[in-house]
RNA sequence: GUCCCCAUCGUCUAGUUGGUCCAGGACGUCGGCCUCUCACGCCGAUAACAGGGGUUCGAGUCCCCUUGGGGACGCCA
């Protein structure tokens, strides 16, 4: 049978990096084996599921390029099917109605905690013959009382849990709607999922689900539980650890392939290799090489990978992605150099696209003020004659291109008997507004003659006024 | 508390039938070179097998215990 994996998020929030990683692993495994990848929205919790979350999850998947072959399926559209199977279980006495009230269950749980035993349903309605008046019952699955459930996890190896640890879980709420542990099982069965790849936090659910699967007479899928991602404080990754929403990384100027590369390498490895193209990870990915231990999210390394891809990716493609950020910030790029050229001079000094955008803003719009420190250091009285000389010589330059502009600067340094830095730095502050920019000749070329001359004049006036 | 899972540098990890590992790579950090700024690049340094018992000629690699961490224990998923 050919492989089929699925990603089954519940639409109660954004797509976070942990979810994205399990999605990636499932996607990779399907791709690698020429199988199929299914997206299923687990929205049985009507209270908390929102359309907004669905949209955001889909956007995240699409931004990452994790396309699915089937779906999205919505569990809320399959209630009829779940109802059928619950009835069938009831008919076979593999499930039963439970009339316990919430208060009763709370009291039971409290009592068990006090006795320092694992809180669980004690099965008091297991053999009840008569309904109780005034209570809408839930349906509980009749879990086997003896023996143990053993399964072979593709990442962890053998896992065994005694049935005595498992209680009779609720498969239908009192309003008749099915619950998670039941719907996953039915869907995985109906959709012929062969490999269930999911977070570690589901490991305890697996034995229960296996019991239900058996009661339903279904074949068992393979299971692979990937470890959690922790924040820098060792606790489970959450909002307070910074950007955990996938889309937030887009906002912050990360490239999808950088995030993907970081995520695939977090908890999985192929020898010493650090950089993987999508093709490479698809080819090399193995569940057996997934680490068993939880790993800590390290944004420094993600940043490094992002920079790596900014340095090495196709400039045209990067320009397109950079454009997204300019648009978002409503910056008009018509009046400045082509974005591809900006990418080429800025890629080595920008770790994110946001950084790149900020550093290139001065090509497109006049800056409001000069960087204070830069003014102090570079706009000293002696800079005046340098800038005046530059203004004069730049006006006379015939071909406005890097090489000739470079000659102007070096020539001036020679004739004025100054170091390069004494010429280039004041010039840089004059045209860029701050002491940092790409090489001065490239910057001048991209900025163009008109803007360069204007800004030199502006700087000269500024220094003159400052010295009054 | 009970059950399940896990344990190599600060972080991600290599280590796949125990020996060639006084433990390798990457990020970070710290030095240095390059240099018109910031970077890039290059060179070098730093730092780990949680602890204790076994098994064995030999253990990071196998077994047990301890400790530590994570997860689960919902009419959430």
Coordinates of C-alpha atoms (C1' of nucleotides) in Angstrom, one line a residue:
Chain A
X1 CA 0.0 0.0 0.0
X2 CA 1.3 3.4 -0.9
X3 CA 2.2 5.8 1.9
X4 CA -0.3 8.5 3.0
X5 CA 0.4 11.0 5.8
X6 CA -1.6 13.8 7.2
X7 CA -1.3 17.0 9.0
X8 CA -4.3 17.6 11.3
X9 CA -4.2 20.9 13.1
X10 CA -7.1 22.2 15.2
X11 CA -8.1 25.7 14.1
X12 CA -7.8 27.3 17.5
X13 CA -4.9 29.6 16.8
X14 CA -2.1 30.3 14.4
X15 CA 0.3 27.8 12.8
X16 CA 3.2 27.7 15.1
X17 CA 6.7 26.3 14.4
X18 CA 6.1 23.1 16.2
X19 CA 3.1 22.3 14.1
X20 CA 5.0 23.5 11.0
X21 CA 7.7 21.0 11.8
X22 CA 5.4 18.0 12.1
X23 CA 3.7 19.2 8.9
X24 CA 7.1 19.4 7.2
X25 CA 8.1 15.9 8.4
X26 CA 4.8 14.4 7.2
X27 CA 5.1 16.2 3.9
X28 CA 8.7 15.1 3.4
X29 CA 7.9 11.6 4.2
X30 CA 5.0 11.5 1.7
X31 CA 7.1 13.2 -1.0
X32 CA 10.0 10.9 -0.4
X33 CA 7.9 7.8 -0.7
X34 CA 5.8 9.0 -3.6
X35 CA 2.9 8.9 -1.3
X36 CA 0.2 11.4 -0.6
X37 CA -0.2 14.2 2.0
X38 CA -3.5 15.1 3.4
X39 CA -4.6 18.2 5.2
X40 CA -7.4 17.7 7.8
X41 CA -8.9 20.4 9.9
X42 CA -9.8 19.1 13.3
X43 CA -12.6 21.5 14.2
X44 CA -14.8 19.4 16.4
X45 CA -14.4 21.9 19.2
X46 CA -17.0 24.3 18.0
X47 CA -16.3 26.7 20.9
X48 CA -12.8 27.4 20.0
X49 CA -12.4 26.7 16.3
X50 CA -12.5 29.8 14.2
X51 CA -12.5 30.6 10.5
X52 CA -9.7 33.0 11.1
X53 CA -7.5 30.3 12.4
X54 CA -8.2 28.1 9.4
X55 CA -7.2 31.0 7.1
X56 CA -4.0 31.6 8.9
X57 CA -3.0 28.0 9.0
X58 CA -3.7 27.7 5.3
X59 CA -1.7 30.8 4.6
X60 CA 1.2 29.5 6.7
X61 CA 1.2 26.2 4.8
X62 CA 1.1 27.9 1.5
X63 CA 3.9 30.4 2.4
X64 CA 6.0 27.4 3.4
X65 CA 5.2 25.6 0.2
X66 CA 3.7 22.6 2.0
X67 CA 1.1 21.7 -0.5
X68 CA -1.3 18.9 0.1
X69 CA -2.6 16.2 -2.2
X70 CA -6.0 15.8 -0.5
X71 CA -8.2 18.0 1.6
X72 CA -8.6 20.2 3.4
X73 CA -11.1 17.9 5.1
X74 CA -13.3 19.3 7.9
X75 CA -14.3 17.1 10.7
X76 CA -17.5 19.1 11.3
X77 CA -18.6 17.9 7.9
X78 CA -18.3 14.3 8.8
X79 CA -20.5 14.2 11.9
X80 CA -22.9 11.8 10.2
X81 CA -20.2 9.2 9.8
X82 CA -19.0 9.6 13.4
X83 CA -22.5 9.2 14.6
X84 CA -22.9 6.0 12.6
X85 CA -19.9 4.4 14.1
X86 CA -20.7 5.5 17.6
X87 CA -24.1 3.9 17.3
X88 CA -22.5 0.7 16.0
X89 CA -20.1 0.6 18.9
X90 CA -23.1 1.1 21.2
X91 CA -24.9 -1.7 19.5
X92 CA -22.0 -4.0 20.0
X93 CA -21.7 -3.0 23.6
X94 CA -18.2 -1.7 22.9
X95 CA -19.4 1.7 24.1
X96 CA -22.0 2.7 26.7
X97 CA -23.9 5.7 27.9
X98 CA -22.6 7.4 31.0
X99 CA -24.9 9.5 33.1
X100 CA -22.4 10.9 35.5
X101 CA -22.7 14.6 36.1
X102 CA -19.7 16.9 35.8
X103 CA -19.8 17.6 39.5
X104 CA -19.7 13.9 40.2
X105 CA -16.7 13.5 37.9
X106 CA -14.9 16.5 39.5
X107 CA -15.4 15.0 42.9
X108 CA -14.0 11.7 41.7
X109 CA -11.0 13.3 40.2
X110 CA -10.3 15.4 43.3
X111 CA -10.6 12.3 45.5
X112 CA -8.2 10.4 43.4
X113 CA -5.6 13.2 43.4
X114 CA -5.8 13.2 47.2
X115 CA -5.2 9.5 47.2
X116 CA -2.2 10.2 44.9
X117 CA -3.4 7.9 42.2
X118 CA -3.8 8.7 38.6
X119 CA -7.1 10.5 38.0
X120 CA -9.4 8.5 35.8
X121 CA -13.0 7.5 35.2
X122 CA -13.7 4.5 37.4
X123 CA -16.3 2.9 35.1
X124 CA -19.3 3.4 37.4
X125 CA -21.7 3.5 34.5
X126 CA -20.3 0.5 32.8
X127 CA -23.0 -1.8 33.8
X128 CA -25.8 0.7 34.3
X129 CA -29.1 -0.6 33.0
X130 CA -31.4 2.3 33.5
X131 CA -31.0 5.9 32.2
X132 CA -31.0 8.7 34.8
X133 CA -33.6 11.3 34.6
X134 CA -32.7 14.8 33.5
X135 CA -29.2 14.0 32.3
X136 CA -28.1 13.9 28.8
X137 CA -25.6 11.1 28.7
X138 CA -22.2 11.0 27.1
X139 CA -20.9 8.0 25.3
X140 CA -17.9 6.3 26.7
X141 CA -15.7 3.7 24.9
X142 CA -15.4 0.5 26.8
X143 CA -11.6 0.1 27.1
X144 CA -10.2 -3.4 27.6
X145 CA -9.6 -4.0 31.3
X146 CA -6.6 -6.3 31.1
X147 CA -3.5 -6.8 29.1
X148 CA -1.4 -4.1 27.5
X149 CA -1.2 -2.2 24.3
X150 CA 2.2 -2.5 22.5
X151 CA 3.1 -0.6 19.5
X152 CA 6.2 0.1 17.5
X153 CA 6.9 3.8 17.2
X154 CA 9.0 4.6 14.1
X155 CA 11.0 7.1 16.1
X156 CA 11.0 5.8 19.6
X157 CA 10.9 2.0 19.2
X158 CA 8.6 -0.2 21.3
X159 CA 6.1 1.5 23.6
X160 CA 3.9 -0.5 26.0
X161 CA 1.1 0.7 28.2
X162 CA -1.0 -1.4 30.5
X163 CA -4.7 -1.2 29.8
X164 CA -5.2 -0.7 33.5
X165 CA -3.7 2.8 33.0
X166 CA -6.4 3.6 30.5
X167 CA -9.9 4.6 31.4
X168 CA -13.2 4.6 29.5
X169 CA -12.8 7.8 27.5
X170 CA -15.7 9.9 26.3
X171 CA -16.2 9.5 22.5
X172 CA -19.4 11.6 22.3
X173 CA -20.4 14.6 24.3
X174 CA -23.8 15.0 25.9
X175 CA -24.8 17.1 22.9
X176 CA -24.0 14.2 20.7
X177 CA -20.9 15.6 19.1
X178 CA -17.8 13.3 18.8
X179 CA -14.6 14.0 20.6
X180 CA -11.0 14.2 19.4
X181 CA -9.8 10.7 20.2
X182 CA -12.7 9.2 18.3
X183 CA -12.6 11.4 15.3
X184 CA -8.9 11.0 14.6
X185 CA -9.2 7.3 14.7
X186 CA -12.2 7.3 12.3
X187 CA -10.6 9.7 9.9
X188 CA -7.3 8.0 9.9
X189 CA -9.1 4.8 9.1
X190 CA -11.4 6.2 6.5
X191 CA -8.7 8.2 4.8
X192 CA -6.4 5.2 4.7
X193 CA -3.6 7.0 6.6
X194 CA -0.6 4.7 6.7
X195 CA 1.7 6.9 8.8
X196 CA 0.6 9.0 11.7
X197 CA 3.4 11.5 12.2
X198 CA 2.5 13.9 15.1
X199 CA 3.8 15.5 18.2
X200 CA 5.1 13.8 21.2
X201 CA 2.2 15.0 23.3
X202 CA 0.0 12.4 21.6
X203 CA 2.0 9.5 22.7
X204 CA -0.3 8.8 25.6
X205 CA -3.3 8.9 23.3
X206 CA -2.0 6.3 21.0
X207 CA -2.8 3.2 23.1
X208 CA -6.4 4.5 23.5
X209 CA -6.7 5.1 19.8
X210 CA -5.3 1.7 19.1
X211 CA -8.0 0.1 21.3
X212 CA -10.7 2.0 19.4
X213 CA -9.2 1.1 16.1
X214 CA -9.3 -2.5 17.1
X215 CA -12.9 -2.2 18.3
X216 CA -13.7 -0.8 14.9
X217 CA -11.9 -3.7 13.2
X218 CA -9.5 -1.4 11.5
X219 CA -5.9 -1.9 10.5
X220 CA -3.4 0.0 12.6
X221 CA -1.3 2.7 10.9
X222 CA 2.3 3.2 11.7
X223 CA 3.1 5.8 14.3
X224 CA 5.9 8.2 14.6
X225 CA 6.0 10.7 17.5
X226 CA 8.3 13.6 17.0
X227 CA 9.6 15.3 20.1
X228 CA 8.5 18.7 21.3
X229 CA 10.3 22.0 20.6
X230 CA 11.2 23.9 23.7
X231 CA 11.9 27.5 24.3
X232 CA 15.2 28.8 25.6
X233 CA 14.0 28.4 29.2
X234 CA 13.4 24.7 28.7
X235 CA 9.7 25.0 28.8
X236 CA 7.4 24.1 25.9
X237 CA 7.6 26.7 23.2
X238 CA 5.0 29.4 23.5
X239 CA 4.2 33.0 22.7
X240 CA 6.5 34.4 25.2
X241 CA 9.5 32.9 23.4
X242 CA 9.2 35.4 20.6
X243 CA 7.9 34.7 17.2
X244 CA 6.3 31.3 17.1
X245 CA 3.7 31.9 14.5
X246 CA 4.9 30.9 11.1
X247 CA 3.5 34.0 9.4
X248 CA 5.2 36.2 11.9
X249 CA 8.5 35.0 10.5
X250 CA 7.4 36.2 7.1
X251 CA 6.7 39.6 8.6
X252 CA 10.1 39.6 10.2
X253 CA 11.8 39.1 6.9
X254 CA 12.6 35.4 7.0
X255 CA 12.7 33.2 3.9
X256 CA 10.5 30.1 3.8
X257 CA 13.3 27.9 2.8
X258 CA 15.4 29.2 5.7
X259 CA 12.6 28.3 8.2
X260 CA 12.1 25.0 6.5
X261 CA 15.9 24.2 6.6
X262 CA 16.0 25.2 10.2
X263 CA 13.0 23.2 11.2
X264 CA 14.1 20.1 9.3
X265 CA 17.5 20.2 11.0
X266 CA 15.9 20.7 14.5
X267 CA 15.5 17.2 15.6
X268 CA 16.7 15.5 12.5
X269 CA 20.1 15.1 10.9
X270 CA 21.9 13.7 8.0
X271 CA 25.5 13.4 9.2
X272 CA 27.1 16.8 9.5
X273 CA 25.1 18.5 6.8
X274 CA 23.6 21.8 7.8
X275 CA 22.2 23.2 4.6
X276 CA 19.5 21.3 2.7
X277 CA 17.6 22.4 -0.4
X278 CA 13.9 21.2 -0.5
X279 CA 15.0 18.6 -3.0
X280 CA 17.8 17.3 -0.7
X281 CA 15.7 17.1 2.4
X282 CA 13.0 15.3 0.4
X283 CA 15.5 12.8 -0.8
X284 CA 17.4 12.3 2.5
X285 CA 14.7 12.5 5.1
X286 CA 14.3 9.4 7.2
X287 CA 12.1 9.0 10.2
X288 CA 14.7 6.8 11.8
X289 CA 17.1 9.7 11.9
X290 CA 14.7 11.9 13.9
X291 CA 16.1 12.6 17.4
X292 CA 14.2 11.2 20.3
X293 CA 14.9 14.1 22.7
X294 CA 13.1 17.4 22.7
X295 CA 15.1 20.2 21.2
X296 CA 15.4 23.9 22.1
X297 CA 14.5 26.5 19.5
X298 CA 17.6 28.6 18.7
X299 CA 16.7 31.8 16.8
X300 CA 20.4 32.7 16.3
X301 CA 20.9 29.7 14.1
X302 CA 17.7 30.4 12.2
X303 CA 19.0 33.9 11.6
X304 CA 22.3 32.5 10.3
X305 CA 20.4 30.2 7.9
X306 CA 18.3 33.1 6.7
X307 CA 21.3 35.1 6.0
X308 CA 22.9 32.2 4.3
X309 CA 19.9 31.9 1.9
X310 CA 19.8 35.7 1.4
X311 CA 23.5 35.5 0.4
X312 CA 23.1 32.6 -2.0
X313 CA 19.6 32.7 -3.4
X314 CA 18.7 33.9 -6.9
X315 CA 18.6 37.8 -6.6
X316 CA 15.5 38.0 -8.8
X317 CA 13.6 35.8 -6.5
X318 CA 14.8 37.7 -3.4
X319 CA 13.9 40.9 -5.1
X320 CA 10.3 39.6 -5.4
X321 CA 10.2 38.7 -1.7
X322 CA 11.8 42.0 -0.8
X323 CA 9.1 43.8 -2.8
X324 CA 6.5 42.3 -0.5
X325 CA 8.0 44.2 2.4
X326 CA 8.3 47.5 0.5
X327 CA 4.6 47.2 -0.4
X328 CA 3.7 46.3 3.2
X329 CA 5.4 49.5 4.3
X330 CA 3.9 51.5 1.5
X331 CA 7.3 52.6 0.1
X332 CA 7.3 53.6 -3.5
X333 CA 10.2 52.1 -5.3
X334 CA 9.6 53.8 -8.6
X335 CA 12.0 56.6 -8.0
X336 CA 15.0 54.4 -7.1
X337 CA 17.1 51.6 -8.4
X338 CA 15.7 48.2 -9.4
X339 CA 15.3 46.0 -6.4
X340 CA 17.6 43.3 -7.9
X341 CA 20.5 45.7 -7.8
X342 CA 19.7 46.5 -4.2
X343 CA 19.7 42.9 -3.3
X344 CA 23.0 42.4 -4.9
X345 CA 24.8 45.1 -2.8
X346 CA 22.9 44.4 0.4
X347 CA 22.6 40.6 0.6
X348 CA 25.9 40.2 2.4
X349 CA 25.0 42.7 5.1
X350 CA 21.3 41.8 5.7
X351 CA 20.2 38.9 7.8
X352 CA 16.6 39.5 7.1
X353 CA 14.6 41.1 4.3
X354 CA 13.3 43.6 6.8
X355 CA 16.9 44.6 7.5
X356 CA 17.5 44.8 3.8
X357 CA 14.5 47.0 3.3
X358 CA 15.5 49.3 6.1
X359 CA 19.1 49.6 4.8
X360 CA 17.9 50.5 1.3
X361 CA 15.2 53.0 2.2
X362 CA 17.5 55.9 1.5
X363 CA 17.7 54.9 -2.2
X364 CA 14.0 55.6 -2.5
X365 CA 13.1 58.4 -0.1
X366 CA 15.0 61.2 1.5
X367 CA 15.9 60.5 5.1
X368 CA 14.5 62.9 7.7
X369 CA 17.6 63.4 9.7
X370 CA 21.2 62.3 10.0
X371 CA 22.3 59.7 12.5
X372 CA 23.5 61.7 15.5
X373 CA 26.7 59.8 16.2
X374 CA 27.6 59.9 12.5
X375 CA 27.2 63.6 12.4
X376 CA 29.4 64.0 15.4
X377 CA 32.1 61.9 14.0
X378 CA 32.0 62.7 10.3
X379 CA 30.5 66.2 9.9
X380 CA 33.4 68.0 11.4
X381 CA 34.4 71.4 9.9
X382 CA 37.1 69.8 7.8
X383 CA 34.5 67.6 6.1
X384 CA 33.1 70.7 4.5
X385 CA 35.9 71.1 1.9
X386 CA 35.8 67.4 1.2
X387 CA 32.1 67.5 0.4
X388 CA 32.4 70.7 -1.6
X389 CA 35.2 69.1 -3.7
X390 CA 33.1 66.0 -4.2
X391 CA 30.1 68.0 -5.3
X392 CA 32.2 69.8 -7.8
X393 CA 33.8 66.6 -9.2
X394 CA 30.7 64.5 -9.2
X395 CA 28.9 67.2 -11.2
X396 CA 31.6 66.8 -13.9
X397 CA 31.7 63.0 -14.0
X398 CA 30.7 61.8 -17.5
X399 CA 29.7 58.2 -17.0
X400 CA 27.8 57.7 -13.7
X401 CA 29.1 54.3 -12.9
X402 CA 31.0 52.6 -10.1
X403 CA 34.5 52.7 -11.5
X404 CA 34.6 56.3 -12.4
X405 CA 33.0 57.3 -9.1
X406 CA 35.5 55.2 -7.3
X407 CA 38.3 57.1 -9.1
X408 CA 36.9 60.4 -8.0
X409 CA 37.0 59.3 -4.4
X410 CA 40.5 57.8 -4.5
X411 CA 41.8 60.7 -6.6
X412 CA 40.5 63.2 -4.1
X413 CA 42.0 61.3 -1.2
X414 CA 45.3 61.5 -3.0
X415 CA 45.2 65.2 -4.0
X416 CA 43.9 66.2 -0.5
X417 CA 46.4 63.9 1.1
X418 CA 43.7 62.2 3.1
X419 CA 42.9 58.6 3.9
X420 CA 40.0 56.9 2.1
X421 CA 38.0 56.9 5.2
X422 CA 38.2 60.6 5.6
X423 CA 36.6 61.1 2.2
X424 CA 34.3 58.1 2.1
X425 CA 32.8 58.4 5.5
X426 CA 31.5 62.0 5.4
X427 CA 30.3 61.2 1.9
X428 CA 28.5 58.2 3.1
X429 CA 26.7 60.1 5.9
X430 CA 25.8 62.8 3.4
X431 CA 24.1 60.5 1.0
X432 CA 22.9 57.7 3.2
X433 CA 22.2 59.6 6.4
X434 CA 24.3 57.2 8.4
X435 CA 27.8 55.8 8.7
X436 CA 26.8 52.4 7.3
X437 CA 26.1 51.5 3.7
X438 CA 27.3 49.2 1.0
X439 CA 30.7 50.1 -0.6
X440 CA 30.7 53.8 -1.5
X441 CA 31.0 53.4 -5.2
X442 CA 28.2 51.0 -5.5
X443 CA 26.0 53.1 -3.3
X444 CA 26.7 56.2 -5.4
X445 CA 26.0 54.4 -8.6
X446 CA 22.7 53.1 -7.4
X447 CA 21.6 56.3 -5.9
X448 CA 22.2 58.2 -9.1
X449 CA 23.7 61.5 -9.9
X450 CA 20.7 63.7 -9.2
X451 CA 20.1 62.4 -5.7
X452 CA 23.8 62.4 -4.9
X453 CA 24.3 66.0 -5.8
X454 CA 21.1 67.1 -3.9
X455 CA 22.2 65.3 -0.8
X456 CA 25.7 66.7 -1.0
X457 CA 24.3 70.2 -1.1
X458 CA 22.0 69.4 1.7
X459 CA 24.9 68.1 3.8
X460 CA 27.0 71.1 3.0
X461 CA 24.3 73.5 4.2
X462 CA 23.8 71.4 7.2
X463 CA 27.4 71.6 8.2
X464 CA 27.6 75.3 7.5
X465 CA 24.6 76.0 9.7
X466 CA 25.9 73.7 12.4
X467 CA 29.2 75.7 12.5
X468 CA 27.5 79.1 12.9
Chain B
rG1 C1' 0.9 12.2 42.7
rU2 C1' 0.4 8.2 38.8
rC3 C1' 1.8 6.6 33.9
rC4 C1' 4.6 7.5 29.3
rC5 C1' 9.0 9.5 27.0
rC6 C1' 13.9 11.5 27.0
rA7 C1' 19.4 12.6 28.6
rU8 C1' 26.9 14.2 24.0
rC9 C1' 29.8 21.3 24.0
rG10 C1' 25.5 27.4 26.0
rU11 C1' 22.2 25.6 21.4
rC12 C1' 21.3 22.0 17.1
rU13 C1' 23.7 17.7 16.4
rA14 C1' 27.7 13.4 14.4
rG15 C1' 28.7 9.1 16.8
rU16 C1' 24.3 3.8 13.6
rU17 C1' 26.8 -4.5 14.6
rG18 C1' 31.0 -1.4 21.8
rG19 C1' 37.6 -0.6 20.0
rU20 C1' 40.8 3.9 14.6
rC21 C1' 36.6 9.3 19.9
rC22 C1' 42.3 12.1 25.1
rA23 C1' 34.7 12.7 21.1
rG24 C1' 33.7 15.4 14.9
rG25 C1' 30.6 19.4 12.4
rA26 C1' 27.4 23.8 12.7
rC27 C1' 25.3 28.2 15.4
rG28 C1' 27.0 31.4 19.2
rU29 C1' 31.1 33.6 21.8
rC30 C1' 36.3 35.3 22.0
rG31 C1' 40.9 36.5 19.3
rG32 C1' 43.4 37.6 14.4
rC33 C1' 43.7 38.7 9.0
rC34 C1' 41.2 41.6 5.1
rU35 C1' 39.1 46.7 4.9
rC36 C1' 36.2 53.4 2.7
rU37 C1' 31.8 52.1 7.0
rC38 C1' 29.0 47.8 8.1
rA39 C1' 29.3 43.2 6.5
rC40 C1' 31.2 38.9 3.6
rG41 C1' 35.3 35.9 3.5
rC42 C1' 39.5 33.4 5.7
rC43 C1' 42.5 31.6 10.0
rG44 C1' 42.5 30.2 15.1
rA45 C1' 40.5 29.4 20.1
rU46 C1' 36.5 28.1 23.5
rA47 C1' 33.3 24.2 25.3
rA48 C1' 30.1 18.1 26.2
rC49 C1' 29.6 12.0 26.8
rA50 C1' 24.3 14.1 34.0
rG51 C1' 25.9 10.8 38.4
rG52 C1' 26.6 5.8 40.3
rG53 C1' 26.8 0.8 39.7
rG54 C1' 27.3 -3.4 36.5
rU55 C1' 28.5 -6.6 31.6
rU56 C1' 33.2 -6.7 28.8
rC57 C1' 40.0 -7.4 27.4
rG58 C1' 37.6 -2.7 26.2
rA59 C1' 31.4 1.6 26.9
rG60 C1' 29.4 8.0 24.7
rU61 C1' 27.8 3.4 22.5
rC62 C1' 24.6 -2.6 26.2
rC63 C1' 21.8 -3.4 31.3
rC64 C1' 20.1 -1.4 36.2
rC65 C1' 19.5 2.5 39.7
rU66 C1' 19.6 7.7 41.0
rU67 C1' 19.1 12.6 39.4
rG68 C1' 17.3 16.0 36.0
rG69 C1' 13.9 17.5 32.0
rG70 C1' 9.5 17.0 29.0
rG71 C1' 4.6 15.1 28.2
rA72 C1' -0.2 12.9 29.5
rC73 C1' -3.9 12.3 33.1
rG74 C1' -10.7 17.4 30.0
rC75 C1' -17.9 16.5 27.7
rC76 C1' -9.5 20.5 24.4
rA77 C1' -7.1 18.8 20.3

